[in-house]
Short mmCIF file of C-alpha atoms in Angstrom, two decimals:
data_model
loop_
_atom_site.label_atom_id
_atom_site.label_comp_id
_atom_site.label_asym_id
_atom_site.label_seq_id
_atom_site.Cartn_x
_atom_site.Cartn_y
_atom_site.Cartn_z
CA SER P 1 -0.16 -0.06 0.36
CA ARG P 2 2.89 2.37 0.31
CA LYS P 3 2.74 5.12 -2.24
CA SER P 4 6.86 5.05 -2.43
CA GLU P 5 6.30 1.56 -4.18
CA GLY P 6 3.65 2.70 -6.32
CA PHE P 7 0.63 1.94 -4.50
CA ASN P 8 -2.11 4.63 -3.26
CA GLY P 9 -2.42 3.50 0.57
CA ALA P 10 -1.23 5.23 3.32
CA PRO P 11 -0.51 4.33 6.92
CA PHE P 12 -3.59 4.50 9.65
CA ARG P 13 -3.78 4.98 13.33
CA ALA P 14 -4.44 2.11 15.63
CA ILE P 15 -5.09 1.54 19.32
CA VAL P 16 -3.83 -1.91 20.43
CA GLY P 17 -6.65 -3.65 22.26
CA LYS P 18 -9.38 -1.24 21.16
CA THR P 19 -8.89 -0.31 17.44
CA PRO P 20 -10.50 -3.53 15.55
CA MET P 21 -8.00 -4.94 13.65
CA MET P 22 -7.42 -8.34 12.18
CA LYS P 23 -6.46 -10.85 14.64
CA ALA P 24 -3.11 -11.80 12.58
CA TRP P 25 -2.23 -7.69 12.86
CA GLU P 26 -2.74 -7.42 16.41
CA ALA P 27 -0.77 -10.48 17.40
CA VAL P 28 2.22 -9.50 15.35
CA VAL P 29 2.28 -5.96 15.96
CA ALA P 30 2.44 -6.58 19.61
CA HIS P 31 5.92 -7.82 19.08
CA MET P 32 7.63 -5.30 16.80
CA ARG P 33 9.65 -2.26 17.27
CA ARG P 34 9.49 1.36 15.69
CA GLY P 35 10.12 1.24 12.08
CA GLU P 36 10.31 -2.54 11.81
CA ARG P 37 9.00 -4.35 8.66
CA ARG P 38 8.00 -7.88 8.35
CA LEU P 39 6.44 -10.10 5.92
CA VAL P 40 3.61 -12.30 7.53
CA GLN P 41 1.80 -15.46 6.16
CA VAL P 42 -1.87 -15.41 7.78
CA ALA P 43 -4.17 -18.17 7.78
CA PRO P 44 -7.80 -17.63 6.56
CA GLU P 45 -9.28 -17.64 10.06
CA TYR P 46 -6.91 -14.76 11.23
CA HIS P 47 -7.59 -12.27 8.38
CA TYR P 48 -10.48 -11.44 6.33
CA PHE P 49 -12.37 -14.48 7.07
CA ASP P 50 -11.98 -14.49 10.80
CA GLY P 51 -15.63 -14.88 11.18
CA THR P 52 -16.40 -11.23 12.79
CA GLY P 53 -17.54 -10.32 9.44
CA ARG P 54 -15.72 -6.66 10.17
CA PHE P 55 -13.08 -6.78 7.16
CA SER P 56 -13.22 -7.43 3.62
CA PRO P 57 -10.79 -7.60 0.76
CA PRO P 58 -9.87 -4.53 -1.29
CA ASP P 59 -12.01 -3.82 -3.90
CA GLY P 60 -11.34 -5.95 -6.97
CA VAL P 61 -9.60 -8.41 -4.98
CA ARG P 62 -11.26 -12.00 -4.79
CA LEU P 63 -10.01 -14.57 -2.36
CA ALA P 64 -10.83 -17.98 -1.87
CA PRO P 65 -12.11 -19.37 1.58
CA ASN P 66 -9.37 -21.22 2.46
CA ALA P 67 -6.55 -18.66 0.98
CA VAL P 68 -3.34 -17.99 2.75
CA VAL P 69 -2.73 -14.04 2.38
CA GLU P 70 0.83 -12.64 2.75
CA PHE P 71 0.65 -9.04 4.62
CA ASP P 72 3.53 -6.82 4.49
CA LEU P 73 3.41 -4.95 7.49
CA GLN P 74 5.42 -2.10 9.03
CA LEU P 75 5.47 -0.41 12.29
CA VAL P 76 5.87 3.22 11.38
CA ASP P 77 5.79 4.89 14.90
CA VAL P 78 4.27 3.96 18.58
CA GLN P 79 3.36 6.06 21.33
CA ALA P 80 1.99 5.26 24.97
CA VAL P 81 -1.14 6.44 25.71
CA LEU P 82 -2.85 7.15 29.21
CA PRO P 83 -6.49 6.31 30.05
CA VAL P 84 -8.68 9.36 30.78
CA ASP P 85 -11.95 7.99 32.17
CA GLY P 86 -12.67 4.47 33.98
CA THR P 87 -14.03 3.32 30.91
CA GLY P 88 -10.93 2.95 28.77
CA ASN P 89 -12.92 4.37 25.84
CA ILE P 90 -10.66 7.60 26.12
CA LEU P 91 -7.15 7.77 25.71
CA LYS P 92 -4.54 10.67 25.90
CA GLN P 93 -1.14 10.92 24.14
CA VAL P 94 0.57 14.09 25.25
CA LEU P 95 2.30 16.19 22.59
CA HIS P 96 3.60 19.21 24.21
CA ASP P 97 3.94 19.36 28.02
CA GLY P 98 2.31 22.47 29.62
CA GLU P 99 2.68 24.63 32.62
CA GLY P 100 1.77 23.73 36.35
CA TRP P 101 -0.54 20.90 37.44
CA GLU P 102 -4.05 22.76 37.90
CA SER P 103 -6.81 21.84 35.08
CA PRO P 104 -9.86 23.32 34.26
CA ALA P 105 -12.92 22.60 36.46
CA SER P 106 -16.60 23.26 36.34
CA LEU P 107 -17.19 27.15 35.76
CA PHE P 108 -13.51 27.78 34.54
CA GLN P 109 -13.70 30.01 31.40
CA VAL P 110 -11.14 28.58 28.65
CA GLU P 111 -9.47 29.10 25.41
CA LEU P 112 -8.90 26.16 23.37
CA ALA P 113 -7.38 25.08 19.55
CA ILE P 114 -9.46 21.98 18.89
CA ARG P 115 -8.97 19.76 15.84
CA GLY P 116 -11.34 16.57 15.42
CA GLU P 117 -10.68 13.62 12.81
CA ALA P 118 -12.97 10.60 12.06
CA VAL P 119 -10.85 7.21 12.42
CA LEU P 120 -13.11 4.51 11.81
CA ARG P 121 -16.52 4.83 10.39
CA ALA P 122 -19.29 2.42 9.71
CA GLY P 123 -16.81 -0.55 10.53
CA LYS P 124 -14.18 0.92 7.99
CA LEU P 125 -10.76 3.07 8.58
CA VAL P 126 -11.00 6.59 7.48
CA GLU P 127 -8.40 7.43 4.65
CA GLU P 128 -6.11 10.41 5.79
CA THR P 129 -7.07 12.50 2.95
CA GLU P 130 -10.70 12.82 4.50
CA GLU P 131 -10.84 16.29 5.74
CA PRO P 132 -11.26 16.84 9.60
CA PHE P 133 -14.65 17.33 10.86
CA MET P 134 -13.93 20.24 13.08
CA ASP P 135 -10.67 22.61 12.86
CA VAL P 136 -11.09 25.36 15.46
CA PRO P 137 -7.99 27.44 15.90
CA ALA P 138 -9.27 29.34 19.16
CA VAL P 139 -12.62 29.13 20.89
CA ALA P 140 -13.63 30.57 24.47
CA LEU P 141 -16.01 28.66 26.45
CA THR P 142 -17.18 27.93 30.16
CA MET P 143 -16.34 24.59 31.51
CA GLY P 144 -19.63 22.72 32.13
CA SER P 145 -22.04 24.82 29.58
CA GLY P 146 -22.57 22.17 27.60
CA THR P 147 -20.45 23.81 24.42
CA LEU P 148 -18.40 20.45 24.20
CA PRO P 149 -19.48 17.03 24.11
CA ALA P 150 -19.37 15.33 27.63
CA PRO P 151 -16.43 12.89 26.67
CA LEU P 152 -14.69 15.91 24.83
CA GLU P 153 -15.01 18.27 28.15
CA GLU P 154 -13.48 15.22 30.07
CA CYS P 155 -10.58 15.29 27.83
CA VAL P 156 -10.19 19.20 28.45
CA ARG P 157 -10.16 18.51 32.14
CA SER P 158 -6.97 16.42 32.22
CA LEU P 159 -5.20 19.41 30.41
CA VAL P 160 -2.87 21.70 32.00
CA LEU P 161 -2.26 25.66 30.85
CA ARG P 162 -0.13 25.33 27.45
CA GLU P 163 -0.49 21.64 27.11
CA ARG P 164 -1.08 20.11 23.78
CA SER P 165 -2.46 16.63 23.70
CA ARG P 166 -4.22 13.85 21.36
CA PHE P 167 -7.19 12.40 22.27
CA PHE P 168 -8.67 9.18 21.01
CA LEU P 169 -12.35 8.71 21.59
CA MET P 170 -13.64 4.77 20.91
CA GLY P 171 -17.23 3.49 20.60
CA GLY P 172 -20.09 5.02 19.00
CA ALA P 173 -21.40 6.17 22.20
CA THR P 174 -18.45 8.16 22.86
CA ALA P 175 -16.99 9.29 19.42
CA ALA P 176 -20.43 10.31 18.24
CA GLN P 177 -21.96 12.91 20.76
CA ARG P 178 -22.70 16.01 19.41
CA THR P 179 -22.99 19.68 20.09
CA GLU P 180 -23.55 22.91 18.02
CA LEU P 181 -19.56 23.45 17.98
CA CYS P 182 -18.66 19.81 17.67
CA THR P 183 -20.47 17.69 14.92
CA PRO P 184 -18.60 14.52 14.11
CA PRO P 185 -20.25 12.10 11.66
CA HIS P 186 -23.24 10.11 12.44
CA ASP P 187 -21.74 6.99 11.57
CA ILE P 188 -18.47 7.51 13.59
CA GLU P 189 -16.91 5.08 15.78
CA GLU P 190 -13.56 6.29 16.60
CA ALA P 191 -12.35 9.88 16.50
CA VAL P 192 -9.31 11.66 17.34
CA TYR P 193 -8.80 15.21 18.56
CA GLU P 194 -5.94 17.43 19.24
CA VAL P 195 -6.51 19.88 21.84
CA GLU P 196 -4.53 22.69 23.25
CA LEU P 197 -5.15 24.75 26.50
CA LEU P 198 -4.03 28.23 25.27
CA GLY P 199 -5.75 29.91 28.27
CA MET P 200 -7.76 29.52 31.40
CA THR P 201 -9.54 31.97 34.01
CA HIS P 202 -10.21 30.60 37.18
CA ILE P 203 -13.72 30.88 38.23
CA ARG P 204 -14.65 28.74 41.48
CA ASP P 205 -18.30 28.09 43.21
CA VAL P 206 -17.09 28.33 46.85
CA MET P 207 -19.90 26.71 48.39
CA GLY P 208 -20.84 24.64 46.01
CA ASP P 209 -24.33 25.89 45.46
CA GLY P 210 -23.57 28.46 42.69
CA GLU P 211 -24.50 31.42 45.01
CA VAL P 212 -20.64 32.61 45.64
CA THR P 213 -18.02 32.66 43.08
CA LYS P 214 -14.79 33.67 43.12
CA ARG P 215 -13.25 34.93 39.54
CA ARG P 216 -9.48 35.49 39.04
CA LEU P 217 -8.55 38.82 37.63
CA VAL P 218 -4.69 38.23 38.28
CA GLN P 219 -3.13 35.02 38.07
CA GLY P 220 -1.07 35.58 40.85
CA LYS P 221 2.45 33.30 41.50
CA GLY P 222 1.67 29.70 42.67
CA GLN P 223 -0.55 26.93 42.53
CA PHE P 224 -3.88 25.69 44.28
CA PRO P 225 -3.79 24.41 46.81
CA VAL P 226 -0.37 24.16 47.91
CA ASP P 227 0.68 27.92 47.74
CA CYS P 228 -2.60 29.24 49.29
CA PRO P 229 -3.26 30.10 52.93
CA VAL P 230 -5.18 27.04 53.49
CA HIS P 231 -4.42 26.99 57.28
CA ASP P 232 -4.51 29.89 59.76
CA ALA P 233 -1.85 32.38 58.76
CA LEU P 234 -1.18 36.07 58.58
CA VAL P 235 -2.64 37.27 55.26
CA ARG P 236 -2.04 40.84 53.68
CA LEU P 237 -5.06 42.14 52.04
CA ARG P 238 -6.39 44.83 49.48
CA ILE P 239 -9.81 45.76 49.30
CA HIS P 240 -10.12 47.60 46.34
CA SER P 241 -13.82 47.94 46.04
CA ILE P 242 -17.11 46.65 47.32
CA ARG P 243 -20.12 47.51 45.20
CA ILE P 244 -23.58 46.28 44.58
CA GLU P 245 -24.06 44.46 41.57
CA GLY P 246 -25.06 46.59 38.38
CA VAL P 247 -24.18 49.55 40.44
CA GLU P 248 -20.98 51.48 39.14
CA ASP P 249 -20.46 53.34 42.25
CA PRO P 250 -18.72 51.51 44.82
CA ILE P 251 -19.87 51.64 48.65
CA PHE P 252 -16.47 51.09 49.89
CA ALA P 253 -12.98 51.77 48.39
CA GLU P 254 -9.57 51.49 49.57
CA PRO P 255 -7.21 50.08 47.14
CA ASP P 256 -3.88 51.79 48.62
CA VAL P 257 -4.44 50.40 52.17
CA LEU P 258 -2.95 47.11 52.94
CA ARG P 259 -4.30 44.86 55.72
CA GLU P 260 -2.45 42.52 57.85
CA VAL P 261 -5.13 40.18 58.93
CA HIS P 262 -5.07 36.74 61.15
CA THR P 263 -7.34 34.21 59.67
CA GLY P 264 -9.02 31.80 61.91
CA GLN P 265 -9.71 34.66 64.78
CA ALA P 266 -12.95 35.80 63.04
CA LYS P 267 -11.27 38.95 62.34
CA LEU P 268 -13.09 38.84 58.60
CA PRO P 269 -16.60 37.81 57.52
CA GLU P 270 -16.39 33.91 57.53
CA LEU P 271 -17.35 33.30 53.68
CA LEU P 272 -14.77 36.07 52.58
CA GLU P 273 -12.31 34.43 54.85
CA THR P 274 -13.09 31.24 53.00
CA CYS P 275 -12.46 32.84 49.74
CA VAL P 276 -8.89 34.32 50.81
CA ARG P 277 -7.62 31.03 52.11
CA ILE P 278 -7.83 29.49 48.29
CA MET P 279 -5.91 32.47 46.53
CA VAL P 280 -2.65 32.39 45.85
CA PRO P 281 -0.22 35.28 46.60
CA GLY P 282 -0.32 37.93 44.08
CA GLU P 283 -3.86 36.86 43.08
CA ARG P 284 -7.01 39.61 42.47
CA SER P 285 -10.06 38.12 42.32
CA LEU P 286 -13.76 39.01 42.25
CA LEU P 287 -16.08 37.61 44.72
CA CYS P 288 -19.71 37.60 43.93
CA ILE P 289 -22.10 37.23 46.40
CA SER P 290 -25.75 36.28 45.83
CA PRO P 291 -28.76 37.54 48.06
CA LYS P 292 -28.79 34.26 49.63
CA HIS P 293 -25.86 35.03 51.65
CA ALA P 294 -27.00 38.63 52.70
CA PRO P 295 -25.84 37.90 56.28
CA LEU P 296 -22.24 38.45 55.21
CA VAL P 297 -22.31 42.03 54.03
CA ALA P 298 -24.26 42.98 57.26
CA TRP P 299 -20.78 42.97 58.92
CA HIS P 300 -20.18 45.00 61.85
CA GLY P 301 -16.82 45.66 61.01
CA SER P 302 -13.37 45.39 62.71
CA GLU P 303 -10.17 47.15 62.93
CA HIS P 304 -9.24 45.00 59.90
CA PHE P 305 -12.31 44.83 57.83
CA PRO P 306 -14.96 47.78 57.24
CA ALA P 307 -18.47 47.94 58.46
CA ILE P 308 -21.32 47.43 56.09
CA PRO P 309 -24.30 48.42 57.74
CA GLU P 310 -27.42 46.53 57.42
CA GLY P 311 -29.88 47.82 55.04
CA SER P 312 -27.12 49.47 52.71
CA VAL P 313 -27.58 46.38 50.44
CA PRO P 314 -30.77 45.71 48.84
CA SER P 315 -32.27 42.22 49.96
CA ASP P 316 -32.28 41.03 46.29
CA ALA P 317 -29.14 42.46 45.37
CA ALA P 318 -25.63 40.67 44.76
CA VAL P 319 -22.68 42.15 46.46
CA ILE P 320 -19.25 42.03 44.64
CA PHE P 321 -15.77 42.35 46.52
CA ASP P 322 -12.52 43.04 44.60
CA LEU P 323 -9.93 41.58 46.57
CA GLU P 324 -6.09 41.26 46.05
CA LEU P 325 -3.84 38.76 48.48
CA GLU P 326 -0.38 40.52 48.53
CA SER P 327 0.80 37.77 50.52
CA PHE P 328 1.00 35.90 53.50
CA GLU P 329 2.60 34.22 56.43
CA ARG P 330 2.54 30.74 57.89
CA TYR P 331 2.59 30.30 61.64
CA LYS P 332 6.17 28.89 62.48
CA TYR P 333 5.41 26.49 65.31
CA MET P 334 6.92 23.15 63.37
CA SER P 335 10.17 21.63 63.03
CA LYS P 336 12.60 25.02 63.20
CA GLN P 337 11.35 25.77 66.58
CA SER P 338 12.56 24.68 69.96
CA PHE P 339 10.72 23.20 72.72
CA GLN P 340 9.76 26.35 74.84
CA GLU P 341 8.95 28.39 71.46
CA ARG P 342 6.29 25.63 70.62
CA VAL P 343 4.87 25.98 74.40
CA ASP P 344 4.69 29.59 73.62
CA GLU P 345 2.71 29.28 70.46
CA CYS P 346 0.58 26.82 71.79
CA ARG P 347 -0.11 29.18 75.02
CA GLN P 348 -0.97 32.07 72.23
CA GLN P 349 -3.19 29.78 70.34
CA ARG P 350 -5.13 28.65 73.02
CA GLU P 351 -5.88 32.35 74.31
CA MET P 352 -6.93 32.95 70.65
CA GLY P 353 -9.52 29.97 70.98
CA ASN P 354 -10.62 31.33 74.58
CA ALA P 355 -11.24 34.34 73.09
CA LEU P 356 -13.40 32.94 70.41
CA PHE P 357 -15.23 30.48 72.66
CA ARG P 358 -16.31 33.48 74.61
CA HIS P 359 -17.71 35.23 71.51
CA GLY P 360 -19.77 32.08 70.53
CA LYS P 361 -17.32 31.01 67.82
CA PHE P 362 -17.16 27.28 68.85
CA GLU P 363 -16.08 25.91 65.64
CA LEU P 364 -13.06 28.12 65.11
CA ALA P 365 -12.54 27.79 69.03
CA ARG P 366 -12.25 24.02 68.34
CA ASP P 367 -9.75 24.63 65.29
CA LYS P 368 -7.39 26.60 67.62
CA TYR P 369 -7.53 23.70 70.40
CA LYS P 370 -6.89 20.78 67.62
CA LEU P 371 -3.95 23.14 66.44
CA CYS P 372 -2.28 23.55 69.88
CA LEU P 373 -2.83 19.85 70.54
CA GLY P 374 -0.98 18.86 67.05
CA ILE P 375 1.80 21.56 67.99
CA LEU P 376 2.19 19.85 71.51
CA ASP P 377 2.20 16.22 69.81
CA GLU P 378 4.96 17.52 67.92
CA CYS P 379 7.32 18.42 71.44
CA ARG P 380 9.77 16.12 72.29
CA PRO P 381 10.64 17.13 75.78
CA ASP P 382 14.06 16.04 77.27
CA THR P 383 14.02 16.46 80.81
CA ASP P 384 11.12 15.86 83.86
CA GLU P 385 10.87 19.55 83.77
CA GLU P 386 9.84 20.05 80.17
CA TRP P 387 7.47 16.79 80.43
CA ALA P 388 5.82 18.38 83.27
CA LEU P 389 5.56 21.82 81.21
CA ASN P 390 4.14 19.91 78.19
CA ASP P 391 1.32 18.04 80.64
CA ALA P 392 0.52 21.36 82.52
CA VAL P 393 -0.17 22.96 79.08
CA LYS P 394 -2.02 20.06 77.41
CA ILE P 395 -4.36 19.73 80.23
CA PRO P 396 -6.48 23.09 79.59
CA VAL P 397 -6.46 22.19 75.87
CA LEU P 398 -7.91 19.25 76.07
CA LEU P 399 -10.59 20.46 78.65
CA ASN P 400 -11.29 23.08 76.42
CA TYR P 401 -11.60 21.13 72.88
CA GLY P 402 -14.08 18.91 74.93
CA ALA P 403 -16.08 21.80 75.86
CA ALA P 404 -16.06 23.31 72.46
CA CYS P 405 -17.09 19.79 71.04
CA ASN P 406 -19.84 19.73 73.39
CA LYS P 407 -21.34 22.96 72.48
CA LEU P 408 -21.21 21.87 68.99
CA GLY P 409 -23.19 18.68 69.60
CA GLN P 410 -19.66 16.42 69.04
CA HIS P 411 -20.03 14.51 72.11
CA ARG P 412 -18.17 11.21 71.03
CA GLU P 413 -15.25 13.48 70.09
CA ALA P 414 -15.39 15.37 73.51
CA ILE P 415 -15.46 11.76 75.10
CA LYS P 416 -12.74 10.73 73.14
CA TYR P 417 -10.33 13.72 73.96
CA LEU P 418 -11.52 13.68 77.78
CA ASP P 419 -10.75 10.23 78.06
CA LYS P 420 -7.21 11.15 77.09
CA LEU P 421 -6.79 13.49 79.85
CA LEU P 422 -8.44 11.23 82.46
CA ARG P 423 -5.85 8.74 81.50
CA PHE P 424 -2.61 10.81 83.04
CA ASP P 425 -4.85 12.84 85.41
CA GLY P 426 -7.75 10.61 86.43
CA TYR P 427 -8.89 13.11 89.10
CA ASN P 428 -9.58 16.25 87.13
CA VAL P 429 -12.93 17.13 88.12
CA LYS P 430 -13.59 19.22 85.30
CA ALA P 431 -13.00 16.63 82.87
CA LEU P 432 -15.10 14.16 84.54
CA TYR P 433 -18.13 16.73 84.54
CA ARG P 434 -17.35 17.29 80.77
CA ARG P 435 -17.14 13.90 80.05
CA GLY P 436 -20.62 13.30 82.08
CA CYS P 437 -22.38 16.00 80.02
CA ALA P 438 -21.11 14.26 77.06
CA HIS P 439 -22.41 10.86 77.94
CA LEU P 440 -25.70 12.55 79.19
CA ALA P 441 -26.18 14.42 75.92
CA LEU P 442 -26.21 10.99 74.56
CA ASP P 443 -28.83 9.48 76.81
CA GLU P 444 -25.94 7.36 78.32
CA PHE P 445 -27.04 7.88 81.82
CA LYS P 446 -25.31 5.20 83.70
CA ALA P 447 -21.63 6.36 82.13
CA ALA P 448 -22.95 10.19 82.93
CA GLU P 449 -23.84 9.07 86.73
CA GLU P 450 -20.38 7.13 87.32
CA ASN P 451 -18.67 10.48 85.88
CA PHE P 452 -20.84 12.93 88.50
CA LEU P 453 -20.46 10.37 91.44
CA ALA P 454 -16.35 10.38 90.70
CA MET P 455 -16.67 14.17 90.24
CA ARG P 456 -18.55 14.55 93.55
CA ASP P 457 -16.07 12.24 95.30
CA PHE P 458 -12.87 13.80 94.13
CA GLY P 459 -13.84 17.36 94.05
CA GLY P 460 -15.18 17.48 97.85
CA LYS P 461 -16.69 20.57 99.25
CA GLU P 462 -15.33 22.84 96.53
CA TYR P 463 -17.35 20.99 93.66
CA SER P 464 -20.32 20.36 95.74
CA ILE P 465 -22.69 23.20 94.01
CA ASP P 466 -21.64 22.05 90.85
CA ALA P 467 -22.11 17.95 91.70
CA THR P 468 -25.82 18.67 92.54
CA SER P 469 -26.21 20.70 89.63
CA ALA P 470 -24.78 17.75 87.64
CA PHE P 471 -27.04 15.25 89.43
CA ASP P 472 -30.20 17.55 88.79
CA MET P 473 -29.45 17.38 85.18
CA LEU P 474 -29.34 13.73 85.41
CA SER P 475 -32.60 13.52 86.87
CA ARG P 476 -34.29 15.71 84.54
CA ALA P 477 -32.90 13.96 81.58
CA ARG P 478 -33.96 10.82 82.70
CA GLU P 479 -37.67 12.08 83.43
CA ASP P 480 -37.74 13.75 80.00
CA LYS P 481 -36.73 10.05 78.54
CA ARG P 482 -39.49 8.69 80.28
CA ARG P 483 -42.03 11.14 79.24
CA ARG P 484 -40.98 10.74 75.71
CA GLU P 485 -41.15 6.93 75.80
CA ALA P 486 -44.39 7.14 77.45
CA LYS P 487 -45.61 9.49 74.92
CA ASP P 488 -44.08 7.25 71.85
CA TYR P 489 -45.54 3.99 73.27
CA GLY P 490 -48.70 5.61 74.05
CA GLU P 491 -49.21 6.42 70.36
CA MET P 492 -47.89 3.04 69.31
CA PHE P 493 -50.08 0.92 71.47
CA GLU P 494 -53.14 3.57 71.30
CA LYS P 495 -56.56 1.50 72.00
CA LYS P 496 -59.30 1.26 69.19
CA ILE P 497 -62.59 2.04 69.84
CA ILE P 498 -64.49 -1.57 68.66
CA PRO P 499 -68.07 -1.62 68.50
CA ASP P 500 -69.71 -3.91 70.55
CA ARG P 501 -70.81 -7.43 68.91
CA PRO P 502 -74.61 -7.64 68.40
CA GLN P 503 -75.63 -10.40 71.10
CA ARG P 504 -77.03 -13.76 69.91
CA GLN P 505 -80.52 -14.61 69.78
CA GLU P 506 -81.59 -17.83 71.53
CA ASN P 507 -84.33 -19.82 69.74
#
């Protein structure tokens, strides 16, 4: 079939194990090297007469049913491919490596170059002379908008910026999917797309419900999420403007003011802080908040963030924040710190947690206490004095963590950590009380009573009032449960009125 030898054929592309080929070809090609040429004699059951009916001799060629056919095969080139989805029907061959490792997600706006060709139509290989059914040098679209067929969009989601790759879509249900932009032939069974990701604008659905979106205006330096202040940090922010959607004049604008804020301390509106945690240094983004999350914009203000009075934003209007993360610093409480520096850092974090707890920010307080426990677990005391100091700092942290978990209704978690405390300080009255309260909330009255009894015995007169109050709570909880069960059983076994049977008349 070589043109160099006077014939009119051309090489064709195939995926071993996926593209339909004669049994003989597939068996031989698996053992050939790039550029190798072989002359192969094939019995009838391994060529055109293999019983599948998928292959037929070239036009004008007649073969006897028992004919042995000789094929001149050459493996022109071979490339490794990667699976894109779990079905194995989409394979990928990287032609040019891209930048970074972040790929487009839903809502991202991308610019693509796409070329699509048919490889197999109606059971026959397509000649290379056939024009591509799609050749778009540049197109801008939104991921998840349905502009591309679902299999092709899955391919785009595997790309990184500036990457160019070839994708093989096999099977009619995969290759033949169409949209207004992409129109492969109806009888196509295998297609190959060459796609390059020319540009990408990050747009994230922050809450997962489409009500809060973050659109990146300036790329910044780094990759999500490794270069983001995901954990508590000191961040430096600029609030370029705050405005109502559709209104040109902002309700606030201070682009030249650089604000230093510690995250994780309720210094920023919660939703705004969530967005800052997924920004990279140097990034500037627009945060669009729908009316559903109006409580955010009724912010009371702080030394780090301007007050937005309630009523200044219409109830049916979205609010847009123009934010820039200039830089951030992670807390230095890990490997480079001495034992004393870690203890001091833990105390500071615990005080932050206590302040948050007093203001009703129980979830943030719990996270601070958990951070403290992580710091202390990394400590390696060398002397008896350091071990004693470590325990002295850890005990109040465990107590406060248990209290925060109880406030959040996470009673099993509270019991787990209070158990740890009581293993090395079994006479801690506060731990017994809080563990008893956790058992009480779970209707585990026997365990609660045991903790309150131990609290009364170990606490003495100093905790007698607290012990009395604890037993009062236990009595009320038992009575409440008894009433609930009586009500439930009463409804379950409610007597039904049955009409009297007619009396039997005697003859």
